[in-house]
Tab-separated table of C-alpha atoms in Angstrom:
chain	number	residue	atom	x	y	z
A	104	MET	CA	-1.834	-19.802	25.232
A	105	ARG	CA	-5.163	-20.892	24.362
A	106	VAL	CA	-8.307	-19.116	25.244
A	107	ALA	CA	-11.907	-19.661	24.454
A	108	ARG	CA	-14.051	-16.777	23.524
A	109	THR	CA	-15.881	-15.241	20.853
A	110	ALA	CA	-14.739	-11.837	19.224
A	111	TYR	CA	-15.687	-9.767	16.246
A	112	GLU	CA	-13.444	-8.526	13.401
A	113	TYR	CA	-14.528	-5.289	11.637
A	114	GLY	CA	-13.244	-4.469	8.280
A	115	LYS	CA	-13.030	-0.692	6.952
A	116	CYS	CA	-12.037	0.948	3.870
A	117	PRO	CA	-8.836	2.741	3.872
A	118	SER	CA	-10.870	6.073	4.013
A	119	GLY	CA	-12.468	5.127	7.200
A	120	SER	CA	-15.931	4.790	5.768
A	121	ALA	CA	-18.659	2.434	7.193
A	122	PRO	CA	-17.563	-1.355	7.980
A	123	GLN	CA	-17.428	-3.557	5.027
A	124	PHE	CA	-18.210	-6.708	7.135
A	125	ALA	CA	-18.257	-8.044	10.671
A	126	LEU	CA	-17.054	-11.714	11.010
A	127	GLU	CA	-17.310	-13.877	14.119
A	128	VAL	CA	-14.185	-15.381	14.925
A	129	GLN	CA	-13.385	-18.131	17.653
A	130	ILE	CA	-10.020	-17.208	19.134
A	131	THR	CA	-7.695	-20.090	19.932
A	132	GLN	CA	-4.353	-18.626	20.303
A	133	THR	CA	-2.580	-15.363	21.278
A	134	ILE	CA	0.397	-13.349	20.133
A	135	SER	CA	2.055	-10.345	22.001
A	136	LEU	CA	2.729	-7.013	20.212
A	137	LEU	CA	6.264	-7.789	20.416
A	138	GLN	CA	5.909	-11.015	18.647
A	139	ALA	CA	3.718	-9.657	16.117
A	140	ARG	CA	5.991	-6.617	15.412
A	141	ARG	CA	9.154	-8.759	14.886
A	142	LEU	CA	7.156	-11.427	12.894
A	143	ALA	CA	6.007	-8.633	10.681
A	144	LEU	CA	9.507	-7.578	10.032
A	145	ALA	CA	10.844	-10.995	9.500
A	146	ARG	CA	8.374	-11.901	6.967
A	147	ALA	CA	8.781	-8.441	5.257
A	148	GLY	CA	12.569	-9.138	5.105
A	149	LEU	CA	13.624	-6.508	7.211
A	150	LEU	CA	15.601	-8.531	9.945
A	151	LYS	CA	18.603	-10.598	9.506
A	152	PRO	CA	18.683	-13.101	6.848
A	153	GLU	CA	18.461	-16.144	9.190
A	154	TRP	CA	15.114	-14.783	10.189
A	155	THR	CA	13.787	-13.472	6.829
A	156	GLY	CA	15.176	-16.135	4.373
A	157	PHE	CA	16.488	-13.388	2.034
A	158	PRO	CA	20.069	-13.075	0.958
A	159	LEU	CA	22.484	-10.991	2.950
A	160	ARG	CA	23.094	-9.102	-0.114
A	161	ALA	CA	21.723	-8.821	-3.833
A	162	GLY	CA	24.419	-11.057	-5.181
A	163	ARG	CA	25.181	-11.858	-8.673
A	164	GLU	CA	21.649	-13.152	-9.203
A	165	GLN	CA	20.074	-9.726	-8.636
A	166	ARG	CA	17.060	-10.152	-10.919
A	167	ARG	CA	16.385	-13.536	-9.197
A	168	ALA	CA	16.604	-11.928	-5.609
A	169	CYS	CA	14.069	-9.223	-6.416
A	170	TYR	CA	11.561	-11.718	-7.921
A	171	SER	CA	12.163	-13.517	-4.579
A	172	VAL	CA	11.172	-10.414	-2.555
A	173	ILE	CA	8.018	-9.834	-4.752
A	174	GLY	CA	7.244	-13.524	-4.305
A	175	ARG	CA	7.209	-13.278	-0.490
A	176	PHE	CA	4.400	-10.496	-0.718
A	177	GLY	CA	2.651	-11.532	-3.831
A	178	TYR	CA	2.794	-7.998	-5.115
A	179	LEU	CA	5.145	-4.847	-5.453
A	180	GLN	CA	2.980	-1.779	-5.479
A	181	LEU	CA	3.989	0.831	-8.343
A	182	ASP	CA	4.276	4.527	-7.670
A	183	THR	CA	5.638	7.231	-10.039
A	184	ILE	CA	7.290	9.703	-7.650
A	185	PRO	CA	11.223	9.486	-8.046
A	186	ILE	CA	12.032	12.369	-5.507
A	187	ALA	CA	13.867	10.219	-3.105
A	188	GLY	CA	16.118	9.021	-5.828
A	189	ALA	CA	14.168	6.083	-6.827
A	190	ARG	CA	10.423	5.154	-7.080
A	191	SER	CA	8.760	3.266	-4.439
A	192	HIS	CA	9.024	-0.212	-6.007
A	193	ALA	CA	12.670	0.327	-6.416
A	194	LEU	CA	12.996	1.563	-2.799
A	195	VAL	CA	11.379	-1.346	-1.315
A	196	LEU	CA	13.920	-3.647	-3.095
A	197	LEU	CA	16.793	-1.549	-2.291
A	198	SER	CA	15.885	-1.624	1.525
A	199	ARG	CA	16.037	-5.334	1.610
A	200	LEU	CA	18.754	-6.178	-0.923
A	201	PRO	CA	22.067	-4.318	-0.186
A	202	GLY	CA	24.332	-4.152	-3.154
A	203	LEU	CA	21.393	-4.151	-5.697
A	204	ASN	CA	21.831	-2.183	-8.750
A	205	PRO	CA	19.527	0.767	-8.207
A	206	GLU	CA	18.564	0.659	-12.134
A	207	LEU	CA	17.530	-2.815	-12.161
A	208	PRO	CA	14.079	-2.502	-10.630
A	209	GLU	CA	12.745	-0.156	-13.355
A	210	SER	CA	13.323	-3.184	-15.796
A	211	LEU	CA	11.870	-6.021	-13.763
A	212	LEU	CA	8.809	-5.901	-15.957
A	213	ARG	CA	10.006	-6.900	-19.602
A	214	PRO	CA	9.153	-9.730	-22.134
A	215	ARG	CA	9.370	-13.203	-20.615
A	216	ALA	CA	9.688	-11.853	-17.164
A	217	GLN	CA	8.541	-13.692	-14.032
A	218	VAL	CA	6.027	-10.857	-13.097
A	219	PHE	CA	3.144	-9.319	-14.667
A	220	GLU	CA	1.372	-6.154	-14.039
A	221	TYR	CA	-2.061	-5.874	-12.670
A	222	TRP	CA	-4.541	-4.479	-9.975
A	223	GLY	CA	-3.445	-6.668	-7.070
A	224	HIS	CA	-3.079	-4.398	-3.909
A	225	GLU	CA	-2.843	-1.453	-6.066
A	226	ALA	CA	-1.344	-1.390	-9.507
A	227	SER	CA	1.261	-3.725	-8.880
A	228	TRP	CA	3.920	-6.242	-10.462
A	229	ILE	CA	2.673	-9.592	-9.309
A	230	PRO	CA	4.341	-13.031	-9.619
A	231	MET	CA	3.695	-14.711	-13.012
A	232	GLU	CA	2.211	-17.872	-11.515
A	233	LEU	CA	-0.635	-15.907	-10.102
A	234	TYR	CA	-1.933	-14.873	-13.227
A	235	PRO	CA	-4.827	-17.582	-13.111
A	236	VAL	CA	-5.900	-16.525	-9.465
A	237	PHE	CA	-7.040	-12.914	-10.703
A	238	ALA	CA	-9.603	-14.596	-13.243
A	239	PHE	CA	-12.445	-13.508	-11.164
A	240	ARG	CA	-11.149	-10.064	-11.028
A	241	ARG	CA	-10.686	-9.694	-14.904
A	242	LYS	CA	-14.384	-11.211	-15.138
A	243	GLU	CA	-15.575	-8.585	-12.850
A	244	TYR	CA	-14.011	-5.949	-14.726
A	245	ARG	CA	-15.357	-7.067	-18.048
A	246	SER	CA	-18.672	-5.594	-16.906
A	247	ARG	CA	-17.666	-2.575	-14.729
A	248	THR	CA	-14.297	-1.273	-14.284
A	249	PRO	CA	-12.937	0.705	-11.317
A	250	TRP	CA	-14.254	4.404	-11.223
A	251	TRP	CA	-15.259	4.681	-14.780
A	252	GLY	CA	-18.125	1.930	-14.884
A	253	ARG	CA	-19.340	0.294	-18.058
A	254	VAL	CA	-16.713	1.725	-20.198
A	255	LEU	CA	-16.233	-1.452	-22.641
A	256	GLN	CA	-20.152	-1.850	-23.218
A	257	GLU	CA	-20.499	1.767	-23.744
A	258	HIS	CA	-17.639	2.162	-26.300
A	259	ARG	CA	-17.496	-1.107	-28.120
A	260	ALA	CA	-15.981	0.801	-31.335
A	261	ALA	CA	-13.293	2.618	-29.386
A	262	ALA	CA	-12.103	-0.833	-27.631
A	263	SER	CA	-11.995	-2.650	-31.070
A	264	GLU	CA	-9.975	0.157	-32.692
A	265	ILE	CA	-7.488	0.059	-29.858
A	266	ARG	CA	-7.293	-3.942	-30.041
A	267	ARG	CA	-6.851	-3.337	-33.781
A	268	ARG	CA	-4.024	-0.902	-33.575
A	269	ILE	CA	-2.240	-2.713	-31.031
A	270	ARG	CA	-2.760	-5.950	-32.914
A	271	ASN	CA	-1.310	-4.247	-36.103
A	272	GLU	CA	1.242	-2.169	-34.651
A	273	GLY	CA	2.651	-3.899	-31.673
A	274	PRO	CA	2.881	-2.535	-27.980
A	275	LEU	CA	1.574	1.031	-27.761
A	276	ARG	CA	1.521	3.734	-24.733
A	277	ALA	CA	-1.547	5.600	-23.705
A	278	ALA	CA	0.040	8.662	-25.358
A	279	ASP	CA	-0.350	6.782	-28.786
A	280	PHE	CA	-4.129	7.069	-28.637
A	281	GLU	CA	-4.404	10.268	-26.644
A	282	ASP	CA	-6.952	12.743	-27.742
A	283	LYS	CA	-8.172	16.094	-26.325
A	284	SER	CA	-11.804	15.141	-26.587
A	285	ASP	CA	-14.378	13.749	-24.022
A	286	ARG	CA	-12.066	14.164	-21.040
A	287	ASN	CA	-13.801	13.523	-17.640
A	288	ASP	CA	-13.535	15.099	-14.377
A	289	TRP	CA	-10.220	13.609	-13.655
A	290	GLY	CA	-8.899	15.020	-17.128
A	291	SER	CA	-8.747	11.369	-18.512
A	292	SER	CA	-9.736	11.064	-22.083
A	293	LEU	CA	-11.936	8.442	-23.432
A	294	SER	CA	-9.172	6.685	-25.315
A	295	LYS	CA	-7.329	6.392	-21.888
A	296	ARG	CA	-10.256	5.001	-20.089
A	297	VAL	CA	-11.048	2.298	-22.654
A	298	LEU	CA	-7.265	1.365	-22.866
A	299	ARG	CA	-7.163	0.927	-18.953
A	300	SER	CA	-10.466	-0.848	-19.013
A	301	LEU	CA	-9.238	-3.611	-21.671
A	302	TRP	CA	-6.109	-3.949	-19.154
A	303	TRP	CA	-8.460	-4.496	-16.267
A	304	ALA	CA	-10.580	-6.897	-18.322
A	305	GLY	CA	-7.539	-8.928	-19.404
A	306	ASP	CA	-7.821	-8.127	-23.155
A	307	LEU	CA	-4.632	-6.411	-22.813
A	308	ALA	CA	-1.508	-6.777	-20.912
A	309	VAL	CA	1.360	-4.280	-19.840
A	310	ARG	CA	4.436	-5.935	-21.945
A	311	GLU	CA	7.005	-3.355	-20.291
A	312	ARG	CA	7.569	-0.068	-18.997
A	313	LYS	CA	10.110	2.457	-20.493
A	314	SER	CA	10.881	5.603	-18.442
A	315	PHE	CA	8.025	4.262	-16.417
A	316	GLN	CA	5.602	4.434	-19.148
A	317	PRO	CA	3.513	1.102	-19.673
A	318	TYR	CA	3.360	-0.521	-23.211
A	319	TYR	CA	0.218	-2.438	-23.581
A	320	ASP	CA	0.036	-5.420	-25.913
A	321	LEU	CA	-2.423	-8.162	-26.705
A	322	THR	CA	-2.499	-10.589	-23.566
A	323	GLU	CA	-1.568	-13.754	-25.764
A	324	ARG	CA	1.662	-11.833	-26.527
A	325	VAL	CA	2.558	-11.447	-22.981
A	326	ILE	CA	1.005	-14.309	-20.814
A	327	PRO	CA	2.201	-17.730	-21.399
A	328	GLU	CA	-0.781	-19.897	-22.834
A	329	SER	CA	-0.348	-22.332	-20.225
A	330	LEU	CA	-1.371	-19.584	-17.648
A	331	ARG	CA	-3.919	-18.029	-19.842
A	332	LYS	CA	-5.789	-21.522	-19.964
A	333	ARG	CA	-5.998	-21.934	-16.439
A	334	GLN	CA	-8.968	-20.254	-14.656
A	335	THR	CA	-8.831	-20.514	-10.833
A	336	GLY	CA	-12.385	-20.246	-9.281
A	337	GLU	CA	-13.139	-17.340	-7.104
A	338	ARG	CA	-13.345	-19.565	-3.928
A	339	ASP	CA	-9.940	-21.031	-4.528
A	340	ALA	CA	-8.441	-17.819	-5.671
A	341	VAL	CA	-9.485	-15.973	-2.414
A	342	LYS	CA	-8.087	-18.792	-0.467
A	343	ILE	CA	-4.655	-18.543	-2.360
A	344	LEU	CA	-4.849	-14.724	-1.729
A	345	LEU	CA	-5.561	-14.814	2.003
A	346	LEU	CA	-2.623	-17.379	2.362
A	347	LYS	CA	-0.334	-15.258	0.336
A	348	ALA	CA	-1.359	-12.183	2.520
A	349	LEU	CA	-0.441	-13.862	5.690
A	350	GLU	CA	2.846	-15.154	4.045
A	351	GLY	CA	3.917	-11.522	3.793
A	352	HIS	CA	2.371	-10.183	6.994
A	353	GLY	CA	2.884	-12.805	9.640
A	354	TRP	CA	-0.019	-12.070	11.762
A	355	ALA	CA	-2.920	-10.008	10.543
A	356	SER	CA	-6.464	-9.081	11.145
A	357	VAL	CA	-9.247	-9.880	8.614
A	358	ARG	CA	-9.259	-6.146	7.687
A	359	THR	CA	-5.726	-6.123	6.795
A	360	LEU	CA	-5.961	-9.523	4.817
A	361	VAL	CA	-8.939	-8.033	2.710
A	362	GLN	CA	-7.335	-4.712	2.013
A	363	THR	CA	-4.149	-6.477	0.958
A	364	TRP	CA	-5.926	-7.445	-2.301
A	365	ARG	CA	-8.929	-5.102	-2.236
A	366	LEU	CA	-11.417	-7.959	-1.419
A	367	THR	CA	-13.911	-5.773	-0.066
A	368	GLY	CA	-17.897	-6.792	-0.600
A	369	ARG	CA	-17.202	-10.482	0.167
A	370	GLN	CA	-18.089	-11.007	3.697
A	371	PRO	CA	-19.580	-14.314	3.224
A	372	LEU	CA	-17.009	-15.879	0.931
A	373	ILE	CA	-14.277	-14.429	3.185
A	374	LYS	CA	-15.716	-16.153	6.207
A	375	ALA	CA	-16.073	-19.371	4.377
A	376	CYS	CA	-12.571	-19.251	3.108
A	377	LEU	CA	-11.020	-18.683	6.311
A	378	GLU	CA	-12.953	-21.455	8.096
A	379	GLU	CA	-11.860	-23.871	5.165
A	380	LEU	CA	-8.354	-22.719	5.830
A	381	ARG	CA	-8.683	-23.172	9.362
A	382	SER	CA	-10.213	-26.615	9.027
A	383	ASP	CA	-7.284	-27.611	6.592
A	384	GLU	CA	-4.938	-26.438	9.460
A	385	ARG	CA	-3.417	-24.047	7.190
A	386	ILE	CA	-3.960	-21.099	9.594
A	387	VAL	CA	-5.069	-20.533	13.102
A	388	SER	CA	-7.071	-17.817	14.690
A	389	CYS	CA	-4.804	-15.712	16.835
A	390	SER	CA	-5.539	-12.502	18.870
A	391	CYS	CA	-2.880	-9.786	19.414
A	392	ASP	CA	-3.681	-7.195	22.192
A	393	ASP	CA	-7.172	-8.288	22.216
A	394	GLN	CA	-7.504	-7.775	18.340
A	395	PRO	CA	-8.646	-11.099	16.654
A	396	GLY	CA	-6.708	-12.192	13.348
A	397	TRP	CA	-5.185	-15.115	11.785
A	398	ILE	CA	-1.519	-16.605	11.443
A	399	ARG	CA	0.054	-19.628	9.836
A	400	PRO	CA	1.217	-22.380	12.273
A	401	GLU	CA	4.666	-21.993	11.185
A	402	ASP	CA	4.711	-18.357	11.702
A	403	ARG	CA	3.489	-18.602	15.041
A	404	GLU	CA	6.319	-20.911	15.977
A	405	LEU	CA	8.700	-18.377	14.391
A	406	ALA	CA	7.128	-15.337	16.298
A	407	ALA	CA	7.855	-17.427	19.625
A	408	ARG	CA	11.524	-17.654	18.529
A	409	LEU	CA	11.910	-14.120	17.532
A	410	GLU	CA	10.931	-12.766	21.042
A	411	ARG	CA	14.233	-13.859	22.232
A	412	ILE	CA	16.648	-11.897	19.695
A	413	ARG	CA	18.182	-8.816	20.150
A	414	PRO	CA	17.629	-6.578	16.866
A	415	ARG	CA	20.615	-4.088	16.317
A	416	ALA	CA	19.042	-0.742	17.127
A	417	ASN	CA	22.253	1.379	16.108
A	418	THR	CA	21.694	0.883	12.231
A	419	GLY	CA	18.742	1.812	10.439
A	420	VAL	CA	17.112	1.793	7.098
A	421	LEU	CA	14.966	4.106	5.229
A	422	LEU	CA	11.524	2.760	4.049
A	423	SER	CA	9.231	3.710	1.135
A	424	PRO	CA	6.047	5.252	2.586
A	425	PHE	CA	4.312	2.730	0.458
A	426	ASP	CA	6.436	-0.156	1.836
A	427	PRO	CA	4.212	-3.294	2.445
A	428	VAL	CA	4.865	-2.850	6.173
A	429	LEU	CA	3.510	0.688	6.201
A	430	TRP	CA	0.400	1.031	4.010
A	431	ASP	CA	-1.929	-0.162	6.652
A	432	ARG	CA	-1.978	2.836	8.995
A	433	ALA	CA	-3.880	1.138	11.700
A	434	ARG	CA	-1.684	-1.878	11.628
A	435	VAL	CA	1.300	0.337	11.779
A	436	GLN	CA	-0.045	2.491	14.780
A	437	LYS	CA	-0.895	-0.893	16.613
A	438	LEU	CA	2.473	-2.822	16.162
A	439	PHE	CA	4.768	0.190	16.096
A	440	ALA	CA	2.941	3.037	17.944
A	441	PHE	CA	3.778	5.126	14.858
A	442	ASP	CA	1.509	7.472	13.128
A	443	GLN	CA	2.100	6.973	9.389
A	444	VAL	CA	0.911	9.653	7.358
A	445	LEU	CA	1.423	10.431	3.676
A	446	GLU	CA	1.524	14.197	2.856
A	447	ILE	CA	2.091	14.049	-0.892
A	448	PHE	CA	-1.359	15.454	-1.678
A	449	LYS	CA	-1.351	18.140	0.990
A	450	PRO	CA	-0.665	21.682	0.361
A	451	ALA	CA	3.200	22.443	1.582
A	452	HIS	CA	1.879	24.852	4.358
A	453	GLN	CA	-0.203	21.715	5.746
A	454	ARG	CA	2.646	19.356	5.968
A	455	LYS	CA	3.706	18.294	9.328
A	456	TYR	CA	6.595	16.228	8.168
A	457	GLY	CA	7.256	16.935	4.436
A	458	TYR	CA	6.276	15.841	1.079
A	459	TYR	CA	7.968	12.609	0.794
A	460	CYS	CA	8.723	11.407	4.382
A	461	MET	CA	10.548	8.002	4.670
A	462	PRO	CA	10.237	6.286	8.060
A	463	VAL	CA	13.481	5.105	9.678
A	464	LEU	CA	13.706	1.498	10.868
A	465	ALA	CA	16.037	0.576	13.550
A	466	GLY	CA	15.886	-2.835	15.246
A	467	ASP	CA	12.271	-3.436	15.484
A	468	ARG	CA	11.107	0.041	15.963
A	469	LEU	CA	10.282	2.977	13.639
A	470	VAL	CA	12.662	5.496	15.528
A	471	ALA	CA	12.407	8.699	12.852
A	472	ARG	CA	11.350	10.158	9.575
A	473	CYS	CA	13.212	11.804	6.871
A	474	ASP	CA	12.070	14.021	4.247
A	475	VAL	CA	14.574	13.542	1.631
A	476	LYS	CA	15.151	14.878	-1.857
A	477	ALA	CA	17.769	13.509	-4.437
A	478	GLU	CA	19.243	15.757	-7.306
A	479	ARG	CA	20.607	13.752	-9.884
A	480	LYS	CA	22.421	16.623	-11.682
A	481	THR	CA	24.479	17.273	-8.804
A	482	GLY	CA	24.649	13.685	-7.427
A	483	ARG	CA	23.559	14.626	-4.142
A	484	LEU	CA	20.855	13.565	-1.444
A	485	HIS	CA	19.531	16.411	0.592
A	486	VAL	CA	17.847	15.794	4.029
A	487	LEU	CA	15.142	18.397	4.106
A	488	ALA	CA	13.718	17.562	7.575
A	489	THR	CA	14.123	14.860	10.336
A	490	HIS	CA	11.700	14.070	12.911
A	491	TYR	CA	12.649	11.975	15.661
A	492	GLU	CA	10.097	9.433	17.358
A	493	MET	CA	12.406	8.152	20.313
A	494	LYS	CA	15.971	8.743	21.376
A	495	PRO	CA	18.787	7.752	21.025
A	496	SER	CA	18.412	7.262	17.698
A	497	ARG	CA	20.655	9.824	15.602
A	498	GLN	CA	23.176	7.032	14.979
A	499	ALA	CA	20.657	4.889	13.337
A	500	VAL	CA	19.286	7.923	11.407
A	501	ALA	CA	22.736	8.670	10.049
A	502	SER	CA	23.402	5.107	8.875
A	503	ALA	CA	19.925	4.780	7.148
A	504	LEU	CA	20.690	8.010	5.353
A	505	THR	CA	24.135	6.927	4.411
A	506	ARG	CA	23.095	3.488	3.226
A	507	HIS	CA	20.245	5.050	1.013
A	508	ALA	CA	22.600	7.695	-0.461
A	509	SER	CA	25.269	4.834	-1.001
A	510	ALA	CA	22.767	2.671	-2.511
A	511	LEU	CA	21.761	5.181	-5.193
A	512	GLY	CA	25.101	6.395	-5.824
A	513	LEU	CA	24.581	9.785	-4.317
A	514	ALA	CA	26.527	11.911	-1.987
A	515	LEU	CA	24.663	12.918	1.302
A	516	THR	CA	24.642	16.389	2.276
A	517	PRO	CA	25.235	17.315	5.895
A	518	ASP	CA	21.923	18.942	6.271
A	519	THR	CA	19.557	18.706	9.005
A	520	TYR	CA	19.762	14.971	10.441
């Protein structure tokens, strides 16, 4: 359906602060909530393989299968919390690749890997071919790094010493530089701030992680020379990132596209890039339930086909609270009528659902949420609480918990689900 009207797209920071931009968009197509929801799941790899393009199981080439999932989104967000039996980046892959070795995701970043670690959506593993695309961000962070300001300009001697030690000693952890002096309000020492700033600026790269601790090395010893020499201009980089965001989301508002890569503060550039992509027929403007947004032409066709499928509602899968489908709370509320909350940082008595509450996807709906805790010593997965969003969904929840426990090699305790 084509319409001729003008709408405005407002972008907000995740914290709900003042709008970052307002873009006037000429809407040309519409998509239903059902289509947008199913398209989001298909592009996220959470429907049947014929709709996602992902394998039915991880198979023999498990590392390659993991890289294919990361390539779809353009990032795999990292998080440290392993209480559910694995950290978030492993949970995202396990939810999409049945049969995956649960230990494999922790070793995806290693020498000569197909991913590098950088600030993409958040701290993330990103396909190696996108390294030149983030040249604009590395340039920005040479003068001012997030949260800490002009660290490299104000502490040149410390930066030189860190580079010297890594050049001579090889890859080092933050703990190898740790000192008790000059800690800031977050408890971060000067050496850690300088080390992270060198990583943000591109002078250093994360070579690998061991026990989830990053080992920093000189960038020339981690990133292939052919990619280091290529420097994608900011305009082209933003267009690449907007397209990559749409590849993972299906349909998305401008706010979602911007926040996928933390591109706030670039209103004129974002507007120009979207218009150029539309002019090149790479994207089309498309509204969903009166909210303006964008979609790739091939995904508009896929969305129409997905409206006729019947997703199985009696089997479920647990999703990491940091899953690419879930981090945008406003989008989750719109597409799934589901209030996605993260209560990790709340005191226990203020939590409504639990410390590490994982939504349960069944068919194309989020039907429940489970607070789970893994005990490696006893080999058991405990279900601390289950909250149902709709009924009947007990069978779906049971299958999701069984699948999660089995994937991790744990025994499911018959607790509260």
